[in-house]
């Protein structure tokens, strides 16, 4: 006889979440064996099997919302006593011996769950609050030793697990903590608090550095002709720095290589391709680095972009940027060309998948048609997220970018 097992009276009429499923089709279950675990705002609770039998199919999945009467699974039962159909079934009373026992034994409402992991069953004792915290911190309770009565896992055990991992005693990915050094023992010192911007930047940069597998690809673009054009414009009173042309060339390259104008979604399983071209520009301010975003670069003229970059970098230095001014970038450019240096490895500005570093152009002897000729070469450093961009794609992108800058007319094609 196949019987539908439903959610019993759980003391609330509201819907609650299914957070664990402890059985699978084909399993043989005993009376009171945990079938699923539900979680409300205040507590989590197991739903035990009211009967012995074989699980035929599961009707819920993790994340579903259920309430009293929702079907959990279909159970093949063998005893005559259990041969009642759903229509004549009496409402099940929620009388889990596990929870009942613990209600009387332990004021902390400790639950015991039979979890299935790699085909082995492990008894885990932990309160609903500890289970919730473990889920939030992504800690597998199977890997935690409980220090409480009956090996019950307590909040402190979770915190100790994290501390151990942070000290490098965990499994692999843990980072060693920074050493605390008293520098005054070596000479005079002054302690200066980091600005809010620097603290915020530190968090973001660290996250991006740790989460993104970076590769940096270098190239030198011949901007001799671009520079001649730029100077001729300056003579006519149009002040345009190389960065403006670089922004335009980047957009032309993004159109050709759409995987650079993209972001990974939060699951890391999908690439979101963008049909707009908003470019973040790193701006150095006395308080630290900020990245305002210039929108729709593809639709603006060189002169309009030059004006907008001047205005927005001024706004950044005057601390007048609003959060919306720094959102929505597709790709970021960090230009240190006004300062110097030959190359650097910029950190990808998540959720972008690539960033271009620009260093100071220099006249170099370049071998063309059997002779060395002086050419103005612009160093470019492209860092990209290797999960999204392959090395060959990175090289193609930067080579194409260099071609656009060498001959800006090619962008019009
Ligand atoms: N090669 C040679 N000269 C360059 C150049 C380059 N790549 N880039 C700029 N220059 C020149 C400009 O032409 C200008 O000279 P003129 O006044 O004679 O024309 C001078 O350097 C100063 O330029 P600028 O820096 O004021 O202007 P910009 O448009 O190049 O850059 C901005 C604007 C806001 C990006 C820049 O001022 C800035 O803040 N850069 C720092 C970004 C930063 O900190 N990045 C690091 C982040 S970590 O990844």
GROMACS .gro file of C-alpha atoms and ligand atoms in nm:
model
  462
    1UNK     CA    1   0.000   0.000   0.000
    2UNK     CA    2   0.135   0.343  -0.087
    3UNK     CA    3   0.064   0.615   0.162
    4UNK     CA    4   0.122   0.988   0.138
    5UNK     CA    5   0.308   1.119   0.442
    6UNK     CA    6   0.215   1.477   0.516
    7UNK     CA    7   0.344   1.753   0.741
    8UNK     CA    8   0.180   1.707   1.082
    9UNK     CA    9   0.057   1.980   1.314
   10UNK     CA   10   0.376   2.174   1.376
   11UNK     CA   11   0.221   2.438   1.596
   12UNK     CA   12   0.196   2.707   1.331
   13UNK     CA   13  -0.027   2.771   1.033
   14UNK     CA   14   0.245   2.966   0.853
   15UNK     CA   15   0.458   2.813   0.582
   16UNK     CA   16   0.803   2.698   0.689
   17UNK     CA   17   1.116   2.609   0.491
   18UNK     CA   18   1.236   2.261   0.413
   19UNK     CA   19   1.605   2.276   0.508
   20UNK     CA   20   1.711   1.913   0.506
   21UNK     CA   21   1.590   1.592   0.345
   22UNK     CA   22   1.718   1.291   0.533
   23UNK     CA   23   1.591   1.008   0.313
   24UNK     CA   24   1.585   0.920  -0.054
   25UNK     CA   25   1.367   0.697  -0.273
   26UNK     CA   26   1.436   0.331  -0.200
   27UNK     CA   27   1.530   0.391   0.166
   28UNK     CA   28   1.364   0.180   0.428
   29UNK     CA   29   1.250   0.391   0.721
   30UNK     CA   30   1.145   0.299   1.071
   31UNK     CA   31   0.879   0.463   1.283
   32UNK     CA   32   1.004   0.798   1.414
   33UNK     CA   33   1.303   0.808   1.182
   34UNK     CA   34   1.364   1.165   1.063
   35UNK     CA   35   1.232   1.227   0.712
   36UNK     CA   36   1.290   1.599   0.666
   37UNK     CA   37   1.382   1.902   0.876
   38UNK     CA   38   1.176   2.220   0.868
   39UNK     CA   39   1.277   2.561   0.984
   40UNK     CA   40   1.056   2.848   1.092
   41UNK     CA   41   1.169   3.196   1.200
   42UNK     CA   42   1.219   3.067   1.552
   43UNK     CA   43   1.323   2.704   1.537
   44UNK     CA   44   1.402   2.404   1.325
   45UNK     CA   45   1.225   2.073   1.368
   46UNK     CA   46   1.244   1.723   1.231
   47UNK     CA   47   0.945   1.549   1.087
   48UNK     CA   48   0.960   1.183   1.188
   49UNK     CA   49   0.807   0.897   0.993
   50UNK     CA   50   0.474   0.788   1.145
   51UNK     CA   51   0.517   0.443   0.994
   52UNK     CA   52   0.763   0.184   0.883
   53UNK     CA   53   0.805   0.134   0.509
   54UNK     CA   54   1.000   0.202   0.193
   55UNK     CA   55   1.025   0.552   0.048
   56UNK     CA   56   0.873   0.545  -0.298
   57UNK     CA   57   0.920   0.910  -0.394
   58UNK     CA   58   0.997   1.247  -0.233
   59UNK     CA   59   0.751   1.529  -0.297
   60UNK     CA   60   0.956   1.820  -0.159
   61UNK     CA   61   1.298   1.966  -0.214
   62UNK     CA   62   1.527   2.182  -0.003
   63UNK     CA   63   1.403   2.541  -0.006
   64UNK     CA   64   1.034   2.449  -0.056
   65UNK     CA   65   0.780   2.611   0.172
   66UNK     CA   66   0.537   2.373   0.340
   67UNK     CA   67   0.268   2.375   0.608
   68UNK     CA   68   0.049   2.126   0.788
   69UNK     CA   69  -0.097   1.885   0.533
   70UNK     CA   70   0.170   1.935   0.263
   71UNK     CA   71   0.278   1.601   0.117
   72UNK     CA   72   0.636   1.510   0.211
   73UNK     CA   73   0.674   1.174   0.043
   74UNK     CA   74   0.503   0.853  -0.063
   75UNK     CA   75   0.574   0.553   0.155
   76UNK     CA   76   0.517   0.190   0.061
   77UNK     CA   77   0.389   0.029   0.377
   78UNK     CA   78   0.340  -0.342   0.432
   79UNK     CA   79   0.141  -0.381   0.756
   80UNK     CA   80  -0.236  -0.403   0.745
   81UNK     CA   81  -0.260  -0.145   1.018
   82UNK     CA   82  -0.085   0.107   0.804
   83UNK     CA   83  -0.308   0.060   0.501
   84UNK     CA   84  -0.495   0.383   0.523
   85UNK     CA   85  -0.519   0.616   0.229
   86UNK     CA   86  -0.473   0.989   0.244
   87UNK     CA   87  -0.847   1.048   0.240
   88UNK     CA   88  -0.914   0.853   0.556
   89UNK     CA   89  -0.591   0.934   0.732
   90UNK     CA   90  -0.623   1.105   1.066
   91UNK     CA   91  -0.425   1.426   1.113
   92UNK     CA   92  -0.083   1.326   1.236
   93UNK     CA   93   0.018   1.452   1.575
   94UNK     CA   94   0.369   1.585   1.591
   95UNK     CA   95   0.508   1.356   1.856
   96UNK     CA   96   0.869   1.306   1.767
   97UNK     CA   97   1.013   1.106   2.054
   98UNK     CA   98   1.342   1.275   1.986
   99UNK     CA   99   1.207   1.622   2.039
  100UNK     CA  100   0.974   1.515   2.318
  101UNK     CA  101   1.264   1.356   2.503
  102UNK     CA  102   1.479   1.659   2.456
  103UNK     CA  103   1.203   1.894   2.561
  104UNK     CA  104   1.206   1.728   2.898
  105UNK     CA  105   1.577   1.660   2.917
  106UNK     CA  106   1.712   1.984   2.792
  107UNK     CA  107   1.576   2.336   2.817
  108UNK     CA  108   1.785   2.440   2.514
  109UNK     CA  109   1.553   2.241   2.280
  110UNK     CA  110   1.843   2.043   2.144
  111UNK     CA  111   1.760   1.843   1.834
  112UNK     CA  112   1.912   1.526   1.708
  113UNK     CA  113   1.919   1.472   1.334
  114UNK     CA  114   2.019   1.169   1.140
  115UNK     CA  115   2.212   1.313   0.848
  116UNK     CA  116   2.318   1.120   0.543
  117UNK     CA  117   2.663   1.203   0.418
  118UNK     CA  118   2.865   0.991   0.173
  119UNK     CA  119   2.632   0.705   0.243
  120UNK     CA  120   2.726   0.703   0.616
  121UNK     CA  121   2.484   0.812   0.884
  122UNK     CA  122   2.611   1.030   1.163
  123UNK     CA  123   2.419   1.141   1.468
  124UNK     CA  124   2.456   1.512   1.522
  125UNK     CA  125   2.329   1.700   1.825
  126UNK     CA  126   2.290   2.076   1.787
  127UNK     CA  127   2.032   2.338   1.876
  128UNK     CA  128   1.834   2.507   1.595
  129UNK     CA  129   2.028   2.828   1.654
  130UNK     CA  130   2.361   2.648   1.614
  131UNK     CA  131   2.238   2.472   1.299
  132UNK     CA  132   2.127   2.804   1.150
  133UNK     CA  133   2.463   2.965   1.235
  134UNK     CA  134   2.648   2.671   1.081
  135UNK     CA  135   2.448   2.710   0.760
  136UNK     CA  136   2.514   3.085   0.751
  137UNK     CA  137   2.887   3.027   0.801
  138UNK     CA  138   2.886   2.736   0.554
  139UNK     CA  139   3.024   2.496   0.815
  140UNK     CA  140   2.951   2.125   0.772
  141UNK     CA  141   2.842   2.005   1.116
  142UNK     CA  142   2.991   1.665   1.036
  143UNK     CA  143   3.335   1.827   1.058
  144UNK     CA  144   3.275   1.986   1.400
  145UNK     CA  145   3.343   1.811   1.731
  146UNK     CA  146   3.082   1.895   1.989
  147UNK     CA  147   3.199   1.988   2.338
  148UNK     CA  148   2.857   1.967   2.503
  149UNK     CA  149   2.675   1.687   2.672
  150UNK     CA  150   2.633   1.386   2.440
  151UNK     CA  151   2.888   1.557   2.207
  152UNK     CA  152   2.633   1.829   2.140
  153UNK     CA  153   2.773   2.101   1.913
  154UNK     CA  154   2.766   2.443   2.077
  155UNK     CA  155   2.812   2.790   1.930
  156UNK     CA  156   3.165   2.800   2.076
  157UNK     CA  157   3.253   2.485   1.880
  158UNK     CA  158   3.161   2.662   1.554
  159UNK     CA  159   3.365   2.968   1.650
  160UNK     CA  160   3.663   2.748   1.740
  161UNK     CA  161   3.634   2.575   1.402
  162UNK     CA  162   3.657   2.914   1.230
  163UNK     CA  163   3.947   3.029   1.449
  164UNK     CA  164   4.139   2.711   1.373
  165UNK     CA  165   4.077   2.753   1.000
  166UNK     CA  166   4.193   3.116   1.011
  167UNK     CA  167   4.513   3.017   1.188
  168UNK     CA  168   4.590   2.778   0.905
  169UNK     CA  169   4.499   2.466   1.097
  170UNK     CA  170   4.197   2.399   0.879
  171UNK     CA  171   4.167   2.230   0.548
  172UNK     CA  172   4.372   2.407   0.286
  173UNK     CA  173   4.218   2.743   0.200
  174UNK     CA  174   4.278   2.908   0.538
  175UNK     CA  175   4.492   3.223   0.544
  176UNK     CA  176   4.758   3.285   0.806
  177UNK     CA  177   4.683   3.591   1.017
  178UNK     CA  178   4.904   3.900   0.994
  179UNK     CA  179   5.178   3.911   1.258
  180UNK     CA  180   5.131   4.166   1.539
  181UNK     CA  181   5.462   4.350   1.556
  182UNK     CA  182   5.563   4.622   1.802
  183UNK     CA  183   5.751   4.844   1.558
  184UNK     CA  184   5.846   5.094   1.831
  185UNK     CA  185   6.113   4.849   1.944
  186UNK     CA  186   6.301   4.930   1.620
  187UNK     CA  187   6.269   5.311   1.623
  188UNK     CA  188   6.030   5.606   1.642
  189UNK     CA  189   5.684   5.550   1.496
  190UNK     CA  190   5.352   5.731   1.445
  191UNK     CA  191   5.015   5.555   1.423
  192UNK     CA  192   4.766   5.697   1.173
  193UNK     CA  193   4.415   5.560   1.124
  194UNK     CA  194   4.324   5.456   0.770
  195UNK     CA  195   4.063   5.674   0.599
  196UNK     CA  196   3.716   5.528   0.546
  197UNK     CA  197   3.784   5.504   0.173
  198UNK     CA  198   4.110   5.315   0.232
  199UNK     CA  199   3.940   5.072   0.470
  200UNK     CA  200   3.657   5.012   0.224
  201UNK     CA  201   3.901   4.975  -0.065
  202UNK     CA  202   4.110   4.733   0.141
  203UNK     CA  203   3.811   4.504   0.194
  204UNK     CA  204   3.713   4.509  -0.173
  205UNK     CA  205   4.066   4.465  -0.305
  206UNK     CA  206   4.137   4.180  -0.067
  207UNK     CA  207   3.813   4.006  -0.163
  208UNK     CA  208   3.883   4.051  -0.535
  209UNK     CA  209   4.242   3.935  -0.498
  210UNK     CA  210   4.142   3.621  -0.309
  211UNK     CA  211   3.832   3.529  -0.509
  212UNK     CA  212   3.950   3.601  -0.863
  213UNK     CA  213   4.224   3.395  -1.028
  214UNK     CA  214   4.413   3.682  -1.193
  215UNK     CA  215   4.632   3.681  -1.500
  216UNK     CA  216   4.798   3.999  -1.627
  217UNK     CA  217   4.882   4.035  -1.995
  218UNK     CA  218   5.115   4.315  -2.111
  219UNK     CA  219   5.136   4.501  -2.441
  220UNK     CA  220   5.285   4.819  -2.583
  221UNK     CA  221   5.071   5.024  -2.820
  222UNK     CA  222   5.234   5.252  -3.075
  223UNK     CA  223   5.055   5.584  -3.012
  224UNK     CA  224   5.286   5.805  -3.220
  225UNK     CA  225   5.009   5.913  -3.456
  226UNK     CA  226   4.751   5.937  -3.181
  227UNK     CA  227   4.985   6.170  -2.991
  228UNK     CA  228   5.028   6.391  -3.302
  229UNK     CA  229   4.649   6.415  -3.334
  230UNK     CA  230   4.612   6.485  -2.960
  231UNK     CA  231   4.868   6.768  -2.978
  232UNK     CA  232   4.696   6.921  -3.281
  233UNK     CA  233   4.372   6.921  -3.084
  234UNK     CA  234   4.547   7.085  -2.786
  235UNK     CA  235   4.664   7.364  -3.017
  236UNK     CA  236   4.300   7.426  -3.099
  237UNK     CA  237   4.220   7.450  -2.729
  238UNK     CA  238   4.084   7.095  -2.686
  239UNK     CA  239   4.263   6.942  -2.388
  240UNK     CA  240   4.232   6.567  -2.428
  241UNK     CA  241   4.451   6.327  -2.230
  242UNK     CA  242   4.544   5.987  -2.381
  243UNK     CA  243   4.298   5.825  -2.139
  244UNK     CA  244   3.997   5.948  -2.336
  245UNK     CA  245   4.116   5.774  -2.654
  246UNK     CA  246   4.194   5.465  -2.448
  247UNK     CA  247   3.835   5.463  -2.318
  248UNK     CA  248   3.703   5.473  -2.674
  249UNK     CA  249   3.946   5.203  -2.788
  250UNK     CA  250   3.846   4.984  -2.493
  251UNK     CA  251   3.480   5.012  -2.592
  252UNK     CA  252   3.563   4.914  -2.951
  253UNK     CA  253   3.751   4.609  -2.815
  254UNK     CA  254   3.466   4.523  -2.576
  255UNK     CA  255   3.226   4.518  -2.871
  256UNK     CA  256   3.457   4.278  -3.050
  257UNK     CA  257   3.516   4.058  -2.741
  258UNK     CA  258   3.182   4.056  -2.553
  259UNK     CA  259   3.307   3.815  -2.285
  260UNK     CA  260   3.509   4.110  -2.147
  261UNK     CA  261   3.191   4.317  -2.115
  262UNK     CA  262   3.043   4.067  -1.873
  263UNK     CA  263   3.006   3.956  -1.513
  264UNK     CA  264   2.980   3.616  -1.351
  265UNK     CA  265   2.652   3.577  -1.163
  266UNK     CA  266   2.656   3.502  -0.791
  267UNK     CA  267   2.646   3.125  -0.848
  268UNK     CA  268   2.953   3.148  -1.070
  269UNK     CA  269   2.771   2.931  -1.326
  270UNK     CA  270   2.644   3.195  -1.569
  271UNK     CA  271   2.805   3.480  -1.754
  272UNK     CA  272   2.595   3.794  -1.783
  273UNK     CA  273   2.678   3.972  -2.107
  274UNK     CA  274   2.612   4.347  -2.103
  275UNK     CA  275   2.479   4.542  -2.398
  276UNK     CA  276   2.582   4.877  -2.248
  277UNK     CA  277   2.931   5.023  -2.216
  278UNK     CA  278   2.993   5.190  -1.879
  279UNK     CA  279   3.361   5.237  -1.795
  280UNK     CA  280   3.495   5.273  -1.441
  281UNK     CA  281   3.796   5.505  -1.407
  282UNK     CA  282   4.022   5.477  -1.103
  283UNK     CA  283   4.078   5.823  -0.954
  284UNK     CA  284   4.350   5.897  -0.703
  285UNK     CA  285   4.225   6.128  -0.424
  286UNK     CA  286   4.399   6.245  -0.104
  287UNK     CA  287   4.173   6.005   0.090
  288UNK     CA  288   4.238   5.707  -0.134
  289UNK     CA  289   4.124   5.542  -0.451
  290UNK     CA  290   3.769   5.577  -0.585
  291UNK     CA  291   3.623   5.445  -0.909
  292UNK     CA  292   3.352   5.667  -1.062
  293UNK     CA  293   3.176   5.526  -1.366
  294UNK     CA  294   3.134   5.702  -1.698
  295UNK     CA  295   2.818   5.573  -1.859
  296UNK     CA  296   2.747   5.495  -2.224
  297UNK     CA  297   3.101   5.572  -2.340
  298UNK     CA  298   3.009   5.434  -2.686
  299UNK     CA  299   2.751   5.710  -2.733
  300UNK     CA  300   2.965   6.009  -2.628
  301UNK     CA  301   3.213   6.215  -2.831
  302UNK     CA  302   3.581   6.242  -2.738
  303UNK     CA  303   3.530   6.604  -2.627
  304UNK     CA  304   3.220   6.518  -2.421
  305UNK     CA  305   3.413   6.236  -2.250
  306UNK     CA  306   3.711   6.466  -2.179
  307UNK     CA  307   3.477   6.715  -2.012
  308UNK     CA  308   3.297   6.445  -1.814
  309UNK     CA  309   3.621   6.284  -1.692
  310UNK     CA  310   3.750   6.622  -1.572
  311UNK     CA  311   3.423   6.691  -1.391
  312UNK     CA  312   3.388   6.350  -1.230
  313UNK     CA  313   3.751   6.329  -1.113
  314UNK     CA  314   3.709   6.677  -0.965
  315UNK     CA  315   3.391   6.561  -0.793
  316UNK     CA  316   3.584   6.259  -0.659
  317UNK     CA  317   3.863   6.476  -0.519
  318UNK     CA  318   3.604   6.707  -0.359
  319UNK     CA  319   3.438   6.404  -0.192
  320UNK     CA  320   3.114   6.474  -0.379
  321UNK     CA  321   3.063   6.137  -0.544
  322UNK     CA  322   2.734   5.965  -0.472
  323UNK     CA  323   2.708   5.584  -0.452
  324UNK     CA  324   2.525   5.585  -0.789
  325UNK     CA  325   2.826   5.759  -0.949
  326UNK     CA  326   3.034   5.451  -0.867
  327UNK     CA  327   2.795   5.177  -0.972
  328UNK     CA  328   2.736   4.982  -1.290
  329UNK     CA  329   3.082   4.960  -1.443
  330UNK     CA  330   3.145   4.699  -1.714
  331UNK     CA  331   3.522   4.737  -1.731
  332UNK     CA  332   3.767   4.954  -1.539
  333UNK     CA  333   4.070   5.156  -1.645
  334UNK     CA  334   4.341   5.252  -1.401
  335UNK     CA  335   4.577   5.508  -1.551
  336UNK     CA  336   4.905   5.590  -1.384
  337UNK     CA  337   5.034   5.739  -1.708
  338UNK     CA  338   5.042   6.090  -1.562
  339UNK     CA  339   5.279   5.971  -1.290
  340UNK     CA  340   5.520   5.721  -1.445
  341UNK     CA  341   5.629   5.360  -1.413
  342UNK     CA  342   5.663   5.100  -1.686
  343UNK     CA  343   5.388   4.851  -1.599
  344UNK     CA  344   5.180   4.725  -1.307
  345UNK     CA  345   4.933   4.447  -1.232
  346UNK     CA  346   4.593   4.601  -1.149
  347UNK     CA  347   4.338   4.404  -0.947
  348UNK     CA  348   4.010   4.325  -1.123
  349UNK     CA  349   3.726   4.544  -0.994
  350UNK     CA  350   3.456   4.285  -0.918
  351UNK     CA  351   3.198   4.226  -1.067
  352UNK     CA  352   3.393   4.331  -1.380
  353UNK     CA  353   3.599   4.051  -1.531
  354UNK     CA  354   3.888   4.265  -1.652
  355UNK     CA  355   4.076   4.587  -1.583
  356UNK     CA  356   4.326   4.781  -1.792
  357UNK     CA  357   4.630   4.940  -1.634
  358UNK     CA  358   4.792   5.225  -1.831
  359UNK     CA  359   5.149   5.341  -1.768
  360UNK     CA  360   5.352   5.633  -1.899
  361UNK     CA  361   5.427   5.638  -2.272
  362UNK     CA  362   5.791   5.661  -2.381
  363UNK     CA  363   5.972   5.709  -2.708
  364UNK     CA  364   6.144   5.380  -2.794
  365UNK     CA  365   6.344   5.254  -3.091
  366UNK     CA  366   6.114   5.019  -3.280
  367UNK     CA  367   6.244   4.804  -3.566
  368UNK     CA  368   6.028   4.881  -3.871
  369UNK     CA  369   6.121   4.804  -4.235
  370UNK     CA  370   6.479   4.707  -4.153
  371UNK     CA  371   6.556   5.008  -3.939
  372UNK     CA  372   6.502   5.139  -3.590
  373UNK     CA  373   6.262   5.432  -3.578
  374UNK     CA  374   6.159   5.637  -3.275
  375UNK     CA  375   5.799   5.560  -3.182
  376UNK     CA  376   5.590   5.665  -2.882
  377UNK     CA  377   5.496   5.343  -2.704
  378UNK     CA  378   5.218   5.318  -2.446
  379UNK     CA  379   5.250   5.034  -2.190
  380UNK     CA  380   4.921   4.851  -2.124
  381UNK     CA  381   4.857   4.588  -1.854
  382UNK     CA  382   4.537   4.387  -1.880
  383UNK     CA  383   4.440   4.185  -1.572
  384UNK     CA  384   4.151   3.946  -1.619
  385UNK     CA  385   3.949   3.683  -1.436
  386UNK     CA  386   4.087   3.356  -1.567
  387UNK     CA  387   3.761   3.176  -1.483
  388UNK     CA  388   3.596   3.378  -1.759
  389UNK     CA  389   3.875   3.473  -1.997
  390UNK     CA  390   4.125   3.232  -2.151
  391UNK     CA  391   4.487   3.337  -2.201
  392UNK     CA  392   4.447   3.346  -2.580
  393UNK     CA  393   4.140   3.571  -2.549
  394UNK     CA  394   4.331   3.802  -2.314
  395UNK     CA  395   4.617   3.829  -2.566
  396UNK     CA  396   4.376   3.887  -2.859
  397UNK     CA  397   4.192   4.159  -2.668
  398UNK     CA  398   4.505   4.356  -2.577
  399UNK     CA  399   4.660   4.317  -2.923
  400UNK     CA  400   4.339   4.449  -3.082
  401UNK     CA  401   4.327   4.733  -2.830
  402UNK     CA  402   4.683   4.824  -2.928
  403UNK     CA  403   4.583   4.825  -3.297
  404UNK     CA  404   4.292   5.059  -3.230
  405UNK     CA  405   4.523   5.299  -3.045
  406UNK     CA  406   4.789   5.281  -3.318
  407UNK     CA  407   4.535   5.379  -3.577
  408UNK     CA  408   4.226   5.536  -3.424
  409UNK     CA  409   4.055   5.542  -3.764
  410UNK     CA  410   4.029   5.161  -3.739
  411UNK     CA  411   3.777   5.206  -3.456
  412UNK     CA  412   3.534   5.352  -3.706
  413UNK     CA  413   3.530   5.033  -3.912
  414LIG     N1  414   5.160   5.858  -2.086
  414LIG     C1  415   5.216   5.979  -2.086
  414LIG     N2  416   5.153   6.089  -2.038
  414LIG     C2  417   5.030   6.073  -1.987
  414LIG     C3  418   4.966   5.949  -1.985
  414LIG     C4  419   5.037   5.839  -2.038
  414LIG     N3  420   4.984   5.718  -2.038
  414LIG     N4  421   4.847   5.963  -1.927
  414LIG     C5  422   4.834   6.092  -1.893
  414LIG     N5  423   4.945   6.157  -1.931
  414LIG     C6  424   4.970   6.300  -1.915
  414LIG     C7  425   4.850   6.380  -1.954
  414LIG     O1  426   4.846   6.404  -2.092
  414LIG     C8  427   4.871   6.504  -1.873
  414LIG     O2  428   4.971   6.581  -1.933
  414LIG     P1  429   4.938   6.721  -2.007
  414LIG     O3  430   4.870   6.803  -1.903
  414LIG     O4  431   5.070   6.770  -2.048
  414LIG     O5  432   4.849   6.683  -2.120
  414LIG     C9  433   4.932   6.450  -1.744
  414LIG     O6  434   4.986   6.323  -1.776
  414LIG    C10  435   4.835   6.435  -1.629
  414LIG     O7  436   4.724   6.359  -1.669
  414LIG     P2  437   4.609   6.330  -1.563
  414LIG     O8  438   4.649   6.216  -1.479
  414LIG     O9  439   4.573   6.454  -1.494
  414LIG    O10  440   4.484   6.294  -1.654
  414LIG     P3  441   4.435   6.154  -1.707
  414LIG    O11  442   4.318   6.183  -1.792
  414LIG    O12  443   4.544   6.076  -1.769
  414LIG    O13  444   4.388   6.076  -1.577
  414LIG    C11  445   4.273   6.039  -1.373
  414LIG    C12  446   4.279   6.121  -1.501
  414LIG    C13  447   4.160   6.089  -1.291
  414LIG    C14  448   4.253   5.893  -1.407
  414LIG    C15  449   4.408   6.051  -1.301
  414LIG    O14  450   4.428   6.185  -1.262
  414LIG    C16  451   4.424   5.964  -1.181
  414LIG    O15  452   4.369   5.989  -1.073
  414LIG     N6  453   4.505   5.859  -1.195
  414LIG    C17  454   4.539   5.770  -1.085
  414LIG    C18  455   4.461   5.641  -1.091
  414LIG    C19  456   4.513   5.546  -0.985
  414LIG    O16  457   4.544   5.581  -0.875
  414LIG     N7  458   4.523   5.421  -1.024
  414LIG    C20  459   4.579   5.321  -0.940
  414LIG    C21  460   4.473   5.234  -0.893
  414LIG     S1  461   4.533   5.083  -0.842
  414LIG    O17  462   4.491   4.989  -0.963
   0.00000   0.00000   0.00000
